[in-house]
Structure formats: structure tokens, C-alpha cells
Coordinates of C-alpha atoms in Angstrom, one line a residue:
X1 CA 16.0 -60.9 32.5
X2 CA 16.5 -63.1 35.7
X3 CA 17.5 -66.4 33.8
X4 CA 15.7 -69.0 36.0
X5 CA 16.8 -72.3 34.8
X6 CA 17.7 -75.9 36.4
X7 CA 20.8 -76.1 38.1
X8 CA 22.6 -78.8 35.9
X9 CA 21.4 -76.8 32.5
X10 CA 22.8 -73.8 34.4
X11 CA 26.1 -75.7 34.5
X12 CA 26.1 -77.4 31.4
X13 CA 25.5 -74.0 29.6
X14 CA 27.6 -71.5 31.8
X15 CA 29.9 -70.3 29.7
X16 CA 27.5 -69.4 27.2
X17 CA 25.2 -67.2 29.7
X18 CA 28.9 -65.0 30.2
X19 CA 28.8 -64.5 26.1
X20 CA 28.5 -61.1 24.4
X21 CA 25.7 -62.3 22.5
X22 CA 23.7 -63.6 25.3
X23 CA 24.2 -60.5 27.3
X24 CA 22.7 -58.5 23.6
X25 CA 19.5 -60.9 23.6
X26 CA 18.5 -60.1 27.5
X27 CA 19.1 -56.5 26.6
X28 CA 17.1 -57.0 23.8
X29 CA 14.2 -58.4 25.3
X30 CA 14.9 -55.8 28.1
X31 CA 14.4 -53.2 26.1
X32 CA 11.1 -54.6 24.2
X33 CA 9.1 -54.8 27.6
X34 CA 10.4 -50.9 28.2
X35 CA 8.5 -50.1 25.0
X36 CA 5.6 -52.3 26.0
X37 CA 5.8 -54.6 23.6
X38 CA 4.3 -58.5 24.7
X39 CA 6.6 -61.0 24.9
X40 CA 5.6 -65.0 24.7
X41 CA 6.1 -67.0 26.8
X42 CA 6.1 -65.1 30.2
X43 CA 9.7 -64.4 31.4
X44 CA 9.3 -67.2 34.1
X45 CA 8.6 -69.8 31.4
X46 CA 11.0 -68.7 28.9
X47 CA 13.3 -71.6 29.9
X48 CA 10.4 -74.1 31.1
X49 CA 11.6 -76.9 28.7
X50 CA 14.9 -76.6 30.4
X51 CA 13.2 -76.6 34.0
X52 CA 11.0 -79.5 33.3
X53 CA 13.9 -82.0 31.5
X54 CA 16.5 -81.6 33.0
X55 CA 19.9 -82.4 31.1
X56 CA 20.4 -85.9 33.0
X57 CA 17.0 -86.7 31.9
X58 CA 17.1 -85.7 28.5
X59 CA 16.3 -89.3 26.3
X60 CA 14.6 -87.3 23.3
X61 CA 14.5 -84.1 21.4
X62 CA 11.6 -82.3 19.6
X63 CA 13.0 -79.5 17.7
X64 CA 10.7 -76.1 17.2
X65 CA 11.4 -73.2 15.4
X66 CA 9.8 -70.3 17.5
X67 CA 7.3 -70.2 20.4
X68 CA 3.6 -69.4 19.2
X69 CA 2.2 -65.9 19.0
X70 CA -1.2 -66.4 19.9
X71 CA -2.5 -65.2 23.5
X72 CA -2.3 -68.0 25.9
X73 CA -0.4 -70.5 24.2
X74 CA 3.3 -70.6 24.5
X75 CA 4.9 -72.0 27.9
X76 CA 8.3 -72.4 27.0
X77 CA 8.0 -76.0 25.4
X78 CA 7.8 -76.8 21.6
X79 CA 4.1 -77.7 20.1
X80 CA 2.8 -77.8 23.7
X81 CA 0.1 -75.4 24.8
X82 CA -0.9 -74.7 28.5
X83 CA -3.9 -77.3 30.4
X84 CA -7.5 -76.0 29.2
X85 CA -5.7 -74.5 25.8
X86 CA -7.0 -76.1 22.6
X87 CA -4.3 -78.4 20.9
X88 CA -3.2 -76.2 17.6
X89 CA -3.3 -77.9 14.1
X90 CA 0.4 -79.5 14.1
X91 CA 0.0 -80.6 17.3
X92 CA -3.2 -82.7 16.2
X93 CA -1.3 -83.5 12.9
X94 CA 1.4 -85.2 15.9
X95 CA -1.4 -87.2 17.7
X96 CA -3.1 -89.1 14.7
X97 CA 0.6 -89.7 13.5
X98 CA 1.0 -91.4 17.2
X99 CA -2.2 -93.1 16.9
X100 CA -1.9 -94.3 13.4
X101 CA 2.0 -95.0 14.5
X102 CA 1.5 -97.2 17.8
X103 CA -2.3 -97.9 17.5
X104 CA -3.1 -96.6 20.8
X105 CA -5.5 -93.5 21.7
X106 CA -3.9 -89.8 22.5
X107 CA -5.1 -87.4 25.4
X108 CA -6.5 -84.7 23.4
X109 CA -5.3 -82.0 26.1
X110 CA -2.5 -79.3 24.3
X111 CA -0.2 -79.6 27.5
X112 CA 3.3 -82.1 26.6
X113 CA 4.1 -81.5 29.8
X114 CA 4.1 -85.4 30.7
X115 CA 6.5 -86.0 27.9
X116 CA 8.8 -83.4 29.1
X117 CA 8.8 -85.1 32.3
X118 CA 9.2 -88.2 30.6
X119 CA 12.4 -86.7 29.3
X120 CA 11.2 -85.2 25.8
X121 CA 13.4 -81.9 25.7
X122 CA 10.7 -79.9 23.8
X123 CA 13.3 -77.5 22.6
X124 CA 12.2 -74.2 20.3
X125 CA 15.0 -73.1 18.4
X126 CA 14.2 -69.4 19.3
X127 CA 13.0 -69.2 22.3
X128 CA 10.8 -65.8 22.4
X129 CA 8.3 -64.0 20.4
X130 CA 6.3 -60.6 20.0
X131 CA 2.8 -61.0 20.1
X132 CA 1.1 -61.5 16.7
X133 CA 4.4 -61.5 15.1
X134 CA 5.5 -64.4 14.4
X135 CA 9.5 -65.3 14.1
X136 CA 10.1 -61.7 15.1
X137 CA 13.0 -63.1 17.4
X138 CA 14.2 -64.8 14.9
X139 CA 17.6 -62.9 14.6
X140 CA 18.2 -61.9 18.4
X141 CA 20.8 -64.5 19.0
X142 CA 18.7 -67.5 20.3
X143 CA 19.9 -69.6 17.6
X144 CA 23.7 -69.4 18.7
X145 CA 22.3 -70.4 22.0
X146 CA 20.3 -73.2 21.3
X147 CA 23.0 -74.7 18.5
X148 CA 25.3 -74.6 21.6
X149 CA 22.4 -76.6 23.9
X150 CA 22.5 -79.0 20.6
X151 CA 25.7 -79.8 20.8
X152 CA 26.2 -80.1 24.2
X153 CA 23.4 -82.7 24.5
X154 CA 25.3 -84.5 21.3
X155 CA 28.6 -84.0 22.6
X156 CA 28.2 -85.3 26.8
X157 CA 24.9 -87.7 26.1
X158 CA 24.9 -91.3 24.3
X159 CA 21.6 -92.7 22.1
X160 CA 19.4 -89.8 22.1
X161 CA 16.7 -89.6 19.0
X162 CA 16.5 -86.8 17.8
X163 CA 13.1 -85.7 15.7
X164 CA 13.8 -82.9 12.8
X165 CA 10.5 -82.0 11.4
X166 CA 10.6 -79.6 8.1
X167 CA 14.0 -78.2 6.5
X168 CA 14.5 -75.9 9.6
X169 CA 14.8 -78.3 12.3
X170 CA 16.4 -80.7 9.5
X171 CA 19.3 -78.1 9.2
X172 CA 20.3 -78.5 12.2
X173 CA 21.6 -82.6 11.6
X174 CA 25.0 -81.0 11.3
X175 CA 25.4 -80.1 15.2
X176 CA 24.8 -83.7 16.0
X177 CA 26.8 -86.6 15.6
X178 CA 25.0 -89.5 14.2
X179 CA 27.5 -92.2 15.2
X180 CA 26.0 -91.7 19.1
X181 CA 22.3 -90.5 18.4
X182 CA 19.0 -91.9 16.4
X183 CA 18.5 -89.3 14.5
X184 CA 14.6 -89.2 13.0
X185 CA 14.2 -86.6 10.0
X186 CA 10.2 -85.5 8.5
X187 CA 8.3 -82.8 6.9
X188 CA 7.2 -80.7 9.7
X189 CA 3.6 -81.7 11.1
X190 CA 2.0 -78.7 10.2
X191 CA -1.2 -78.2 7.7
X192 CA 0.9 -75.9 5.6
X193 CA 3.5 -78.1 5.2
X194 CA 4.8 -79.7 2.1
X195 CA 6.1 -83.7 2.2
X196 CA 5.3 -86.4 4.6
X197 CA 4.6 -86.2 8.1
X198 CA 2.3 -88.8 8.2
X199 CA 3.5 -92.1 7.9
X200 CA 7.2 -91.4 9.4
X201 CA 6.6 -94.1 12.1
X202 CA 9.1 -92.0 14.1
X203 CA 7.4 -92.9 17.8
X204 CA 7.6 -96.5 17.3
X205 CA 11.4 -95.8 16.3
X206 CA 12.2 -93.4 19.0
X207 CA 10.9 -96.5 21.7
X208 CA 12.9 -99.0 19.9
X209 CA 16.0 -97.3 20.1
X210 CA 15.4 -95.8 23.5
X211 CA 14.8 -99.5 24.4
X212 CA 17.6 -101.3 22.5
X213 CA 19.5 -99.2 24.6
X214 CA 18.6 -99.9 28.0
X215 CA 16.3 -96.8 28.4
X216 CA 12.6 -96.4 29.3
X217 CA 10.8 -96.1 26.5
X218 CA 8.2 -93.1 26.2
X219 CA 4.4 -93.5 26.9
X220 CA 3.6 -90.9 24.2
X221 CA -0.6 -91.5 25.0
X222 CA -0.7 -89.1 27.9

């Protein structure tokens, strides 16, 4: 796997690219596409929420567990589906939370690639999938990998929000430390889920902070 990534990431996450475990995940994946399996996203989008925030840009994280399975649909950035792609049912659970939140009307398109650019890090925690099988990367090694992007966004960045929907991206509070960041903690957004999504408020928060704090806030409508 030719890891294409953005320079500073590249930097920022050297030493982790030399680790034995990140040289067992590319021969992983390696060895999946010799056996013909189909792997989401495509291998050029694998890191695309990496390429599209870059780590001096980062002002936000949205935490995923795993990319979707479905034909079409993962690009490399959490919730977010490609232009022309119907928005899945989280991801419409996440827009009537942002109208209800900041009474203002959502782009129904499924791309977050304006967010991203905004500088939303739309980080998955695992970062491939097989086809139709979902979490079947789960135990690769992605998660040593992205704790590590964690904590090096907590440990070299000030006042970031952070947004852990459902006990997954909850249990990762531990990496960051809550003396520099906002961080924002929910039931996860989707159908299925148990607890309360709605009603967390956390886009009206996340603009507070970011503006309290001298930053830009987001325009989460587009």
C-alpha cells in the first residue's frame, strides 16, 4: 500500500508509519486484494480525511468507528458519503440535530467534504473495510494507529472539540486531555442507537468554543 497522505500528517505520524504493526496492517490489506477480496474505500482514499484537513487545520474532530460497507459509499471520511450518494440514516439523524440545534437549513447532499475543508477531521477509528462485512478490520491494527493520531492532535494542538458519539468513540476520552480541548460526548446518531442524540446541542457548542477561542467558527449548513 502506497501511503498517500499530506505532508505535515506524514510528519506528524512518521514514526508510527516505521512501526511493526503498521508494516502487519499494509501486509494485511496486501494480501486481501491478492485473494480478491474488496476493500472500502479505494486505496487512494484510504487516508482522504488526512488529505483534505490537514493537521494545522484541524479545529474539530468527528470520531467513526469503521468506514461503510455498502458499494459506493465510503471515501475515507467518517459519516460522509461521495457527491450524488444518498445521505445514510445517521448522517440524516446529524442534519435535523444541526437544524433543530442552530435553526438553520442543511444541504441534503451525503458529501462532508466542506466540513473537512472547513477543518472537521472526519476521523474513522478503523480505517478499512471488506465489502458487506462490516467491522471486519476491526482487529488489523488501525486502532493503535489512530489512538496515536488522537493523541498527537491532543498533545501538539490547543481548544479542539472533540464529538464522541456512542460508547465506542466515548472510550476514547482517555487519549485526550480535557484541560486543552472541549470535549462533546452523545449517543451515537444512528437509528439503532440507544440514548440521546438528539437534543445534545453539540454544534452550537462546538462554534462557541471555537469562537471563545479566537477560531472561525464552522458553517455546518453546507
Amino acid at each position: 500500500m502506497d501511503v498517500k497522505i499530506n505532508p505535515e500528517w506524514k510528519e506528524v505520524l512518521e514514526q508510527e508509519f516505521e512501526k511493526e504493526y503498521f508494516k502487519k496492517i499494509v501486509a494485511f490489506l496486501h494480501r486481501e486484494k491478492r485473494e480478491g477480496k474488496v476493500i472500502y474505500p479505494p486505496g487512494p482514499l484510504i487516508f482522504n480525511a488526512f488529505d483534505t484537513t490537514p493537521f494545522s487545520k484541524v479545529k474539530v474532530v468527528i470520531l467513526g468507528q469503521d468506514p461503510y460497507h455498502g458499494a459506493g459509499q465510503a471515501h475515507g471520511l467518517s459519516f460522509s458519503v461521495p457527491d450524488g450518494v444518498a445521505a445514510p440514516p445517521s448522517l440524516k439523524n446529524i442534519y435535523k440535530e444541526i437544524e433543530d440545534d442552530l435553526a438553520i437549513k442543511v444541504h441534503k447532499n451525503g458529501s462532508l467534504v466542506s466540513w473537512a475543508k472547513q477543518g472537521v477531521f472526519l476521523l474513522n477509528a478503523v480505517l478499512t473495510v471488506r465489502a458487506a462485512e462490516p467491522t471486519s478490520h476491526g482487529a488489523i491494527g488501525w486502532n493503535i494507529f489512530t489512538d496515536a493520531v488522537i493523541r498527537a492532535i491532543s498533545e501538539r494542538k490547543e481548544h479542539v472539540v472533540f464529538m464522541l458519539w456512542g460508547n465506542y468513540a466515548r472510550s476514547k476520552k482517555a487519549l485526550i486531555d480535557k484541560d486543552k480541548h472541549l470535549i462533546l460526548e452523545a449517543a451515537h446518531p444512528s437509528p439503532l442507537a440507544r440514548g440521546a442524540f438528539f437534543g445534545c446541542k453539540h454544534f452550537s457548542k462546538c462554534n462557541s468554543y471555537l469562537k471563545e477561542h479566537g477560531e472561525t467558527p464552522i458553517d455546518w449548513s453546507i
